């Protein structure tokens, strides 16, 4: 009679699969991750930062459709394939929203779109290149989530903005893990004055409000994309360090650590090869919570204007630009990016709870 013995990781995986909200959150986060990486492939406006502005069609409702005259340019786009896919297309054409048009030979007579009941300016465009048919320059463009106050496609801005909110979690958690595990391991394993000194640093950092500390680091490093990532990561290592320190203090008295010392292994090997692999369960749960916290902090910084800088798309900056539209009859301009932040943060919190239950050996 044979019996199959499952490892702890397999048992944890089986428990995780039984948690509906945990599995649902995992697939939702994976979906947002794919959108973040390949945002420009999915966005209707694949220009860099989805920053194609049409002031005449600003603040339009979802589903708004308008005619678009696309004027060719003499400038050639020499971008590579991967540059276009991951960083967006550098626009070399001019788009003009139009309300009506007529074509006569190689001349396009059109009326520019004008909102608020105004009459658009009538103009004519003569197509010099006779190899291009005038009909091909007229297209219909639909804005599925409407346009923002600058006339940019809101759906495209939301998709591209997911990149910052998603990747700041990865960078911030990575930085916090590197610093937190190192500081917590040294403090917990060696104890004494080393532990007292590191705990003093942890307590001082812990006593400073997180948002205030992030703002101070951001102002010291300068405003920008990567500066925010580093600033958020440098403020999130404290909790990781405290947990790792407490776990190592308990684990270093275990028999397998005593046996490793008796075999003559050095401290570095004992910590990295024997202790850390056995205490990673609570650290993984903290990482999920830190992921959510990093997204909220970045959104707050962008709302305050010291996060990702224009024209870069960011959910927090989108809320900042349109929060006054909540009382002006078009709340979706601020609510849509707000819901995106809420759903992504909730997904990370739910997956954190599911991992906590799955990795709990007492259950």
mmCIF file of C-alpha atoms in Angstrom:
data_model
loop_
_atom_site.group_PDB
_atom_site.id
_atom_site.type_symbol
_atom_site.label_atom_id
_atom_site.label_comp_id
_atom_site.label_asym_id
_atom_site.label_seq_id
_atom_site.Cartn_x
_atom_site.Cartn_y
_atom_site.Cartn_z
ATOM 1 C CA UNK A 1 0.000 0.000 0.000
ATOM 2 C CA UNK A 2 1.554 3.279 -1.107
ATOM 3 C CA UNK A 3 0.809 6.668 0.427
ATOM 4 C CA UNK A 4 1.396 10.012 -1.263
ATOM 5 C CA UNK A 5 2.996 12.620 0.967
ATOM 6 C CA UNK A 6 2.436 16.208 -0.127
ATOM 7 C CA UNK A 7 4.993 18.888 0.662
ATOM 8 C CA UNK A 8 4.018 21.968 2.668
ATOM 9 C CA UNK A 9 4.080 24.094 -0.490
ATOM 10 C CA UNK A 10 1.719 21.668 -2.254
ATOM 11 C CA UNK A 11 -0.644 21.666 0.702
ATOM 12 C CA UNK A 12 -0.572 25.475 0.775
ATOM 13 C CA UNK A 13 -1.300 25.586 -2.954
ATOM 14 C CA UNK A 14 -4.260 23.226 -2.524
ATOM 15 C CA UNK A 15 -5.697 25.400 0.262
ATOM 16 C CA UNK A 16 -5.148 28.517 -1.825
ATOM 17 C CA UNK A 17 -7.029 27.013 -4.787
ATOM 18 C CA UNK A 18 -10.058 26.434 -2.552
ATOM 19 C CA UNK A 19 -10.248 30.158 -1.718
ATOM 20 C CA UNK A 20 -12.495 31.656 -4.406
ATOM 21 C CA UNK A 21 -11.608 35.304 -3.767
ATOM 22 C CA UNK A 22 -7.910 34.502 -3.588
ATOM 23 C CA UNK A 23 -7.935 32.732 -6.962
ATOM 24 C CA UNK A 24 -10.163 35.425 -8.484
ATOM 25 C CA UNK A 25 -7.800 38.142 -7.222
ATOM 26 C CA UNK A 26 -4.806 36.267 -8.629
ATOM 27 C CA UNK A 27 -6.326 36.159 -12.114
ATOM 28 C CA UNK A 28 -7.433 39.789 -11.849
ATOM 29 C CA UNK A 29 -3.904 40.880 -10.890
ATOM 30 C CA UNK A 30 -2.479 38.773 -13.743
ATOM 31 C CA UNK A 31 -4.945 40.456 -16.127
ATOM 32 C CA UNK A 32 -3.919 43.939 -14.947
ATOM 33 C CA UNK A 33 -0.278 42.888 -15.268
ATOM 34 C CA UNK A 34 -0.750 41.931 -18.922
ATOM 35 C CA UNK A 35 -2.595 45.196 -19.559
ATOM 36 C CA UNK A 36 0.239 47.123 -17.890
ATOM 37 C CA UNK A 37 2.987 45.536 -19.971
ATOM 38 C CA UNK A 38 1.158 45.666 -23.317
ATOM 39 C CA UNK A 39 -0.957 48.780 -22.657
ATOM 40 C CA UNK A 40 -0.188 50.384 -26.014
ATOM 41 C CA UNK A 41 -1.403 47.307 -27.885
ATOM 42 C CA UNK A 42 -4.813 47.515 -26.200
ATOM 43 C CA UNK A 43 -5.228 51.319 -26.022
ATOM 44 C CA UNK A 44 -7.226 52.959 -28.860
ATOM 45 C CA UNK A 45 -4.806 55.889 -28.639
ATOM 46 C CA UNK A 46 -1.369 54.269 -28.868
ATOM 47 C CA UNK A 47 0.546 57.549 -28.916
ATOM 48 C CA UNK A 48 3.234 57.974 -26.271
ATOM 49 C CA UNK A 49 1.542 58.417 -22.865
ATOM 50 C CA UNK A 50 -1.833 58.325 -24.735
ATOM 51 C CA UNK A 51 -1.449 62.084 -24.996
ATOM 52 C CA UNK A 52 -3.244 62.841 -28.271
ATOM 53 C CA UNK A 53 -5.175 66.032 -27.419
ATOM 54 C CA UNK A 54 -8.300 67.391 -29.137
ATOM 55 C CA UNK A 55 -9.464 70.385 -27.106
ATOM 56 C CA UNK A 56 -12.610 70.796 -29.223
ATOM 57 C CA UNK A 57 -13.967 67.452 -27.980
ATOM 58 C CA UNK A 58 -13.050 67.787 -24.298
ATOM 59 C CA UNK A 59 -15.123 66.157 -21.542
ATOM 60 C CA UNK A 60 -17.325 64.119 -23.864
ATOM 61 C CA UNK A 61 -19.553 61.334 -22.546
ATOM 62 C CA UNK A 62 -18.675 57.618 -22.923
ATOM 63 C CA UNK A 63 -19.455 56.276 -26.381
ATOM 64 C CA UNK A 64 -18.915 59.656 -28.074
ATOM 65 C CA UNK A 65 -18.164 59.276 -31.803
ATOM 66 C CA UNK A 66 -16.722 61.953 -34.071
ATOM 67 C CA UNK A 67 -15.292 62.163 -37.576
ATOM 68 C CA UNK A 68 -11.528 62.533 -37.687
ATOM 69 C CA UNK A 69 -9.431 63.997 -40.495
ATOM 70 C CA UNK A 70 -5.938 62.471 -40.370
ATOM 71 C CA UNK A 71 -3.427 64.680 -42.178
ATOM 72 C CA UNK A 72 -0.272 62.882 -43.336
ATOM 73 C CA UNK A 73 3.166 64.149 -42.353
ATOM 74 C CA UNK A 74 6.456 64.409 -44.180
ATOM 75 C CA UNK A 75 8.269 63.231 -41.039
ATOM 76 C CA UNK A 76 8.966 59.507 -41.023
ATOM 77 C CA UNK A 77 8.531 57.477 -37.874
ATOM 78 C CA UNK A 78 11.736 55.484 -37.444
ATOM 79 C CA UNK A 79 10.795 53.788 -34.174
ATOM 80 C CA UNK A 80 11.591 50.130 -33.704
ATOM 81 C CA UNK A 81 8.880 47.520 -33.120
ATOM 82 C CA UNK A 82 9.607 47.005 -29.408
ATOM 83 C CA UNK A 83 9.847 50.741 -28.814
ATOM 84 C CA UNK A 84 6.324 51.167 -30.216
ATOM 85 C CA UNK A 85 4.935 48.203 -28.260
ATOM 86 C CA UNK A 86 6.330 49.130 -24.842
ATOM 87 C CA UNK A 87 6.676 52.924 -25.001
ATOM 88 C CA UNK A 88 4.007 54.041 -27.441
ATOM 89 C CA UNK A 89 3.994 55.515 -30.901
ATOM 90 C CA UNK A 90 5.568 58.920 -31.564
ATOM 91 C CA UNK A 91 2.846 60.747 -33.476
ATOM 92 C CA UNK A 92 3.844 62.111 -36.866
ATOM 93 C CA UNK A 93 0.299 62.775 -38.133
ATOM 94 C CA UNK A 94 -2.198 65.509 -37.282
ATOM 95 C CA UNK A 95 -5.753 64.597 -36.276
ATOM 96 C CA UNK A 96 -8.550 67.144 -36.631
ATOM 97 C CA UNK A 97 -12.077 66.414 -35.292
ATOM 98 C CA UNK A 98 -14.640 67.370 -37.935
ATOM 99 C CA UNK A 99 -18.435 67.584 -37.996
ATOM 100 C CA UNK A 100 -18.922 67.372 -41.770
ATOM 101 C CA UNK A 101 -16.896 67.216 -44.959
ATOM 102 C CA UNK A 102 -17.083 67.090 -48.753
ATOM 103 C CA UNK A 103 -14.507 65.816 -51.215
ATOM 104 C CA UNK A 104 -13.865 67.455 -54.589
ATOM 105 C CA UNK A 105 -11.042 65.927 -56.630
ATOM 106 C CA UNK A 106 -7.987 66.182 -54.336
ATOM 107 C CA UNK A 107 -9.521 68.793 -52.051
ATOM 108 C CA UNK A 108 -11.233 68.018 -48.749
ATOM 109 C CA UNK A 109 -13.631 70.735 -47.574
ATOM 110 C CA UNK A 110 -14.401 70.233 -43.899
ATOM 111 C CA UNK A 111 -15.929 71.909 -40.893
ATOM 112 C CA UNK A 112 -14.016 71.626 -37.647
ATOM 113 C CA UNK A 113 -15.961 70.150 -34.756
ATOM 114 C CA UNK A 114 -17.154 72.722 -32.240
ATOM 115 C CA UNK A 115 -18.861 71.854 -28.967
ATOM 116 C CA UNK A 116 -21.374 73.762 -26.847
ATOM 117 C CA UNK A 117 -23.517 74.639 -29.863
ATOM 118 C CA UNK A 118 -20.829 76.741 -31.533
ATOM 119 C CA UNK A 119 -20.269 76.761 -35.285
ATOM 120 C CA UNK A 120 -17.046 75.205 -36.465
ATOM 121 C CA UNK A 121 -14.569 76.894 -38.778
ATOM 122 C CA UNK A 122 -14.790 75.816 -42.424
ATOM 123 C CA UNK A 123 -11.479 74.937 -44.032
ATOM 124 C CA UNK A 124 -10.088 73.163 -47.071
ATOM 125 C CA UNK A 125 -7.170 70.783 -47.341
ATOM 126 C CA UNK A 126 -5.501 70.135 -50.703
ATOM 127 C CA UNK A 127 -3.900 66.723 -50.978
ATOM 128 C CA UNK A 128 -0.645 67.132 -52.856
ATOM 129 C CA UNK A 129 0.218 63.434 -52.987
ATOM 130 C CA UNK A 130 -2.156 62.114 -55.660
ATOM 131 C CA UNK A 131 -1.304 58.497 -54.800
ATOM 132 C CA UNK A 132 -3.317 58.885 -51.577
ATOM 133 C CA UNK A 133 -7.096 58.755 -51.888
ATOM 134 C CA UNK A 134 -8.842 61.549 -49.936
ATOM 135 C CA UNK A 135 -11.441 59.093 -48.577
ATOM 136 C CA UNK A 136 -8.736 57.215 -46.662
ATOM 137 C CA UNK A 137 -7.951 60.309 -44.589
ATOM 138 C CA UNK A 138 -11.448 60.459 -43.081
ATOM 139 C CA UNK A 139 -12.164 58.055 -40.223
ATOM 140 C CA UNK A 140 -14.692 57.627 -37.425
ATOM 141 C CA UNK A 141 -13.310 57.576 -33.924
ATOM 142 C CA UNK A 142 -15.241 56.313 -30.890
ATOM 143 C CA UNK A 143 -14.238 57.198 -27.326
ATOM 144 C CA UNK A 144 -15.633 54.301 -25.290
ATOM 145 C CA UNK A 145 -15.078 55.979 -21.909
ATOM 146 C CA UNK A 146 -15.342 59.506 -23.255
ATOM 147 C CA UNK A 147 -12.628 62.167 -23.226
ATOM 148 C CA UNK A 148 -10.912 64.076 -20.428
ATOM 149 C CA UNK A 149 -10.737 67.850 -20.059
ATOM 150 C CA UNK A 150 -7.950 68.021 -22.638
ATOM 151 C CA UNK A 151 -9.814 65.909 -25.192
ATOM 152 C CA UNK A 152 -7.676 62.799 -24.656
ATOM 153 C CA UNK A 153 -9.148 59.306 -24.837
ATOM 154 C CA UNK A 154 -9.996 58.363 -21.240
ATOM 155 C CA UNK A 155 -9.895 54.602 -21.869
ATOM 156 C CA UNK A 156 -6.369 54.832 -23.286
ATOM 157 C CA UNK A 157 -5.209 56.959 -20.340
ATOM 158 C CA UNK A 158 -6.659 54.442 -17.875
ATOM 159 C CA UNK A 159 -4.934 51.509 -19.604
ATOM 160 C CA UNK A 160 -1.574 53.252 -19.834
ATOM 161 C CA UNK A 161 -1.920 54.604 -16.283
ATOM 162 C CA UNK A 162 -2.204 51.042 -14.974
ATOM 163 C CA UNK A 163 1.501 50.618 -15.749
ATOM 164 C CA UNK A 164 2.654 53.066 -13.055
ATOM 165 C CA UNK A 165 0.283 51.811 -10.366
ATOM 166 C CA UNK A 166 1.176 48.172 -11.069
ATOM 167 C CA UNK A 167 4.930 48.431 -11.426
ATOM 168 C CA UNK A 168 5.432 50.703 -8.444
ATOM 169 C CA UNK A 169 4.251 47.757 -6.336
ATOM 170 C CA UNK A 170 6.953 45.497 -7.758
ATOM 171 C CA UNK A 171 9.769 48.023 -7.376
ATOM 172 C CA UNK A 172 8.715 49.180 -3.908
ATOM 173 C CA UNK A 173 8.262 45.615 -2.615
ATOM 174 C CA UNK A 174 11.620 44.554 -4.080
ATOM 175 C CA UNK A 175 13.439 47.458 -2.406
ATOM 176 C CA UNK A 176 11.628 46.873 0.892
ATOM 177 C CA UNK A 177 12.479 43.145 0.780
ATOM 178 C CA UNK A 178 16.180 43.727 0.134
ATOM 179 C CA UNK A 179 16.556 46.282 2.936
ATOM 180 C CA UNK A 180 14.038 44.745 5.342
ATOM 181 C CA UNK A 181 15.335 41.157 5.150
ATOM 182 C CA UNK A 182 18.955 42.303 5.542
ATOM 183 C CA UNK A 183 18.275 44.590 8.525
ATOM 184 C CA UNK A 184 15.872 42.155 10.201
ATOM 185 C CA UNK A 185 18.199 39.186 9.711
ATOM 186 C CA UNK A 186 21.230 40.968 11.161
ATOM 187 C CA UNK A 187 19.261 42.337 14.122
ATOM 188 C CA UNK A 188 17.491 39.075 14.951
ATOM 189 C CA UNK A 189 20.453 36.722 14.493
ATOM 190 C CA UNK A 190 23.260 38.636 16.202
ATOM 191 C CA UNK A 191 21.220 40.466 18.871
ATOM 192 C CA UNK A 192 22.937 42.625 21.485
ATOM 193 C CA UNK A 193 24.139 46.081 20.532
ATOM 194 C CA UNK A 194 23.630 45.369 16.819
ATOM 195 C CA UNK A 195 19.967 44.575 17.497
ATOM 196 C CA UNK A 196 19.574 47.673 19.682
ATOM 197 C CA UNK A 197 21.102 49.952 17.018
ATOM 198 C CA UNK A 198 18.983 48.547 14.164
ATOM 199 C CA UNK A 199 15.839 48.678 16.292
ATOM 200 C CA UNK A 200 16.609 52.337 17.030
ATOM 201 C CA UNK A 201 16.753 53.025 13.260
ATOM 202 C CA UNK A 202 13.515 51.074 12.751
ATOM 203 C CA UNK A 203 11.693 52.937 15.535
ATOM 204 C CA UNK A 204 12.833 56.351 14.268
ATOM 205 C CA UNK A 205 11.723 55.508 10.718
ATOM 206 C CA UNK A 206 8.469 54.023 12.014
ATOM 207 C CA UNK A 207 7.661 57.184 13.991
ATOM 208 C CA UNK A 208 7.707 59.401 10.882
ATOM 209 C CA UNK A 209 4.381 59.465 8.989
ATOM 210 C CA UNK A 210 4.784 57.387 5.823
ATOM 211 C CA UNK A 211 3.385 59.958 3.408
ATOM 212 C CA UNK A 212 5.503 62.734 4.941
ATOM 213 C CA UNK A 213 8.637 60.601 4.655
ATOM 214 C CA UNK A 214 7.855 59.723 1.034
ATOM 215 C CA UNK A 215 7.323 63.401 0.210
ATOM 216 C CA UNK A 216 10.666 64.306 1.838
ATOM 217 C CA UNK A 217 12.550 61.594 -0.091
ATOM 218 C CA UNK A 218 10.781 62.524 -3.332
ATOM 219 C CA UNK A 219 11.712 66.188 -2.940
ATOM 220 C CA UNK A 220 15.321 65.182 -2.164
ATOM 221 C CA UNK A 221 15.586 62.908 -5.216
ATOM 222 C CA UNK A 222 13.503 65.152 -7.463
ATOM 223 C CA UNK A 223 10.118 64.765 -9.096
ATOM 224 C CA UNK A 224 9.838 61.932 -11.568
ATOM 225 C CA UNK A 225 8.873 58.387 -12.419
ATOM 226 C CA UNK A 226 11.706 56.363 -10.863
ATOM 227 C CA UNK A 227 12.193 58.758 -7.962
ATOM 228 C CA UNK A 228 8.700 57.922 -6.689
ATOM 229 C CA UNK A 229 9.389 54.195 -6.988
ATOM 230 C CA UNK A 230 12.577 54.480 -4.934
ATOM 231 C CA UNK A 231 10.993 56.816 -2.366
ATOM 232 C CA UNK A 232 8.068 54.471 -1.720
ATOM 233 C CA UNK A 233 10.388 51.452 -1.473
ATOM 234 C CA UNK A 234 12.641 53.199 1.057
ATOM 235 C CA UNK A 235 9.694 53.739 3.415
ATOM 236 C CA UNK A 236 8.210 50.233 3.334
ATOM 237 C CA UNK A 237 11.130 48.138 4.604
ATOM 238 C CA UNK A 238 10.436 48.782 8.305
ATOM 239 C CA UNK A 239 7.543 46.348 8.676
ATOM 240 C CA UNK A 240 9.442 43.655 6.763
ATOM 241 C CA UNK A 241 12.466 44.145 9.032
ATOM 242 C CA UNK A 242 10.384 43.877 12.221
ATOM 243 C CA UNK A 243 8.699 40.658 11.107
ATOM 244 C CA UNK A 244 11.938 39.062 9.896
ATOM 245 C CA UNK A 245 13.693 40.011 13.138
ATOM 246 C CA UNK A 246 10.959 38.444 15.276
ATOM 247 C CA UNK A 247 10.873 35.266 13.194
ATOM 248 C CA UNK A 248 14.668 34.855 13.280
ATOM 249 C CA UNK A 249 14.787 35.360 17.056
ATOM 250 C CA UNK A 250 12.415 32.389 17.378
ATOM 251 C CA UNK A 251 14.011 30.279 14.646
ATOM 252 C CA UNK A 252 17.645 30.634 15.718
ATOM 253 C CA UNK A 253 16.940 28.588 18.858
ATOM 254 C CA UNK A 254 15.567 25.679 16.840
ATOM 255 C CA UNK A 255 17.437 22.386 16.695
ATOM 256 C CA UNK A 256 18.209 22.555 12.968
ATOM 257 C CA UNK A 257 20.069 25.855 13.512
ATOM 258 C CA UNK A 258 22.021 24.334 16.414
ATOM 259 C CA UNK A 259 22.905 21.383 14.192
ATOM 260 C CA UNK A 260 24.068 23.730 11.424
ATOM 261 C CA UNK A 261 26.330 25.546 13.873
ATOM 262 C CA UNK A 262 27.724 22.213 15.101
ATOM 263 C CA UNK A 263 28.573 21.275 11.516
ATOM 264 C CA UNK A 264 30.659 24.440 11.217
ATOM 265 C CA UNK A 265 28.510 26.369 8.759
ATOM 266 C CA UNK A 266 29.128 30.106 8.742
ATOM 267 C CA UNK A 267 26.502 32.645 9.814
ATOM 268 C CA UNK A 268 25.729 33.744 6.252
ATOM 269 C CA UNK A 269 24.867 30.214 5.172
ATOM 270 C CA UNK A 270 22.819 29.517 8.294
ATOM 271 C CA UNK A 271 20.733 32.667 7.744
ATOM 272 C CA UNK A 272 20.243 32.375 3.972
ATOM 273 C CA UNK A 273 20.038 28.589 3.514
ATOM 274 C CA UNK A 274 18.418 27.408 6.743
ATOM 275 C CA UNK A 275 16.506 30.163 8.560
ATOM 276 C CA UNK A 276 15.109 32.447 5.830
ATOM 277 C CA UNK A 277 13.449 29.674 3.753
ATOM 278 C CA UNK A 278 11.529 28.630 6.870
ATOM 279 C CA UNK A 279 10.230 32.075 7.800
ATOM 280 C CA UNK A 280 9.136 33.392 4.374
ATOM 281 C CA UNK A 281 5.409 32.685 4.838
ATOM 282 C CA UNK A 282 4.634 35.832 6.912
ATOM 283 C CA UNK A 283 6.992 37.874 4.710
ATOM 284 C CA UNK A 284 5.013 36.872 1.592
ATOM 285 C CA UNK A 285 1.784 38.010 3.260
ATOM 286 C CA UNK A 286 3.369 41.368 4.161
ATOM 287 C CA UNK A 287 4.537 41.781 0.564
ATOM 288 C CA UNK A 288 0.952 41.539 -0.666
ATOM 289 C CA UNK A 289 -0.140 44.213 1.817
ATOM 290 C CA UNK A 290 2.846 46.412 0.894
ATOM 291 C CA UNK A 291 1.918 46.058 -2.759
ATOM 292 C CA UNK A 292 -1.495 47.569 -2.021
ATOM 293 C CA UNK A 293 -0.005 50.265 0.205
ATOM 294 C CA UNK A 294 2.512 51.257 -2.502
ATOM 295 C CA UNK A 295 -0.300 51.743 -5.035
ATOM 296 C CA UNK A 296 -2.212 53.968 -2.608
ATOM 297 C CA UNK A 297 0.886 56.024 -1.733
ATOM 298 C CA UNK A 298 1.786 56.566 -5.398
ATOM 299 C CA UNK A 299 -1.786 57.614 -6.171
ATOM 300 C CA UNK A 300 -1.676 60.076 -3.281
ATOM 301 C CA UNK A 301 1.637 61.520 -4.462
ATOM 302 C CA UNK A 302 0.350 61.902 -8.017
ATOM 303 C CA UNK A 303 -2.786 63.581 -6.661
ATOM 304 C CA UNK A 304 -0.562 66.043 -4.774
ATOM 305 C CA UNK A 305 1.443 66.689 -7.947
ATOM 306 C CA UNK A 306 4.785 65.231 -6.818
ATOM 307 C CA UNK A 307 4.380 61.781 -8.346
ATOM 308 C CA UNK A 308 4.497 60.909 -12.043
ATOM 309 C CA UNK A 309 4.708 64.144 -14.007
ATOM 310 C CA UNK A 310 2.585 65.181 -17.024
ATOM 311 C CA UNK A 311 2.073 64.073 -19.729
ATOM 312 C CA UNK A 312 2.641 60.650 -18.141
ATOM 313 C CA UNK A 313 -0.649 58.894 -17.387
ATOM 314 C CA UNK A 314 -1.303 58.080 -13.725
ATOM 315 C CA UNK A 315 -4.552 57.170 -11.995
ATOM 316 C CA UNK A 316 -3.843 59.541 -9.120
ATOM 317 C CA UNK A 317 -3.092 62.431 -11.477
ATOM 318 C CA UNK A 318 -6.289 61.693 -13.429
ATOM 319 C CA UNK A 319 -8.313 62.037 -10.226
ATOM 320 C CA UNK A 320 -6.522 65.304 -9.444
ATOM 321 C CA UNK A 321 -7.292 66.725 -12.893
ATOM 322 C CA UNK A 322 -10.997 65.861 -12.750
ATOM 323 C CA UNK A 323 -12.151 65.754 -9.110
ATOM 324 C CA UNK A 324 -14.021 69.053 -9.584
ATOM 325 C CA UNK A 325 -16.067 67.393 -12.351
ATOM 326 C CA UNK A 326 -17.815 65.348 -9.634
ATOM 327 C CA UNK A 327 -20.024 68.377 -8.905
ATOM 328 C CA UNK A 328 -20.068 69.565 -12.535
ATOM 329 C CA UNK A 329 -22.153 66.643 -13.801
ATOM 330 C CA UNK A 330 -19.416 64.378 -15.164
ATOM 331 C CA UNK A 331 -18.218 62.398 -12.135
ATOM 332 C CA UNK A 332 -17.040 59.415 -14.222
ATOM 333 C CA UNK A 333 -13.880 61.348 -15.189
ATOM 334 C CA UNK A 334 -12.662 60.996 -11.588
ATOM 335 C CA UNK A 335 -14.652 57.937 -10.513
ATOM 336 C CA UNK A 336 -13.283 55.588 -13.205
ATOM 337 C CA UNK A 337 -9.594 55.918 -12.219
ATOM 338 C CA UNK A 338 -10.666 55.870 -8.563
ATOM 339 C CA UNK A 339 -12.459 52.549 -9.075
ATOM 340 C CA UNK A 340 -9.379 51.165 -10.837
ATOM 341 C CA UNK A 341 -7.254 51.996 -7.786
ATOM 342 C CA UNK A 342 -9.862 50.511 -5.445
ATOM 343 C CA UNK A 343 -10.209 47.230 -7.365
ATOM 344 C CA UNK A 344 -6.452 46.694 -7.690
ATOM 345 C CA UNK A 345 -5.790 47.445 -4.012
ATOM 346 C CA UNK A 346 -8.684 45.203 -2.971
ATOM 347 C CA UNK A 347 -7.325 42.375 -5.137
ATOM 348 C CA UNK A 348 -3.938 42.540 -3.402
ATOM 349 C CA UNK A 349 -5.554 42.631 0.050
ATOM 350 C CA UNK A 350 -7.742 39.610 -0.799
ATOM 351 C CA UNK A 351 -4.810 37.631 -2.162
ATOM 352 C CA UNK A 352 -2.848 38.565 0.959
ATOM 353 C CA UNK A 353 -5.629 37.172 3.170
ATOM 354 C CA UNK A 354 -5.799 34.016 1.044
ATOM 355 C CA UNK A 355 -2.029 33.504 1.294
ATOM 356 C CA UNK A 356 -2.188 34.024 5.064
ATOM 357 C CA UNK A 357 -4.786 31.275 5.415
ATOM 358 C CA UNK A 358 -3.005 28.947 2.988
ATOM 359 C CA UNK A 359 0.411 29.322 4.625
ATOM 360 C CA UNK A 360 -0.913 28.935 8.171
ATOM 361 C CA UNK A 361 0.309 25.508 9.308
ATOM 362 C CA UNK A 362 -2.229 25.420 12.134
ATOM 363 C CA UNK A 363 -5.176 25.165 9.728
#
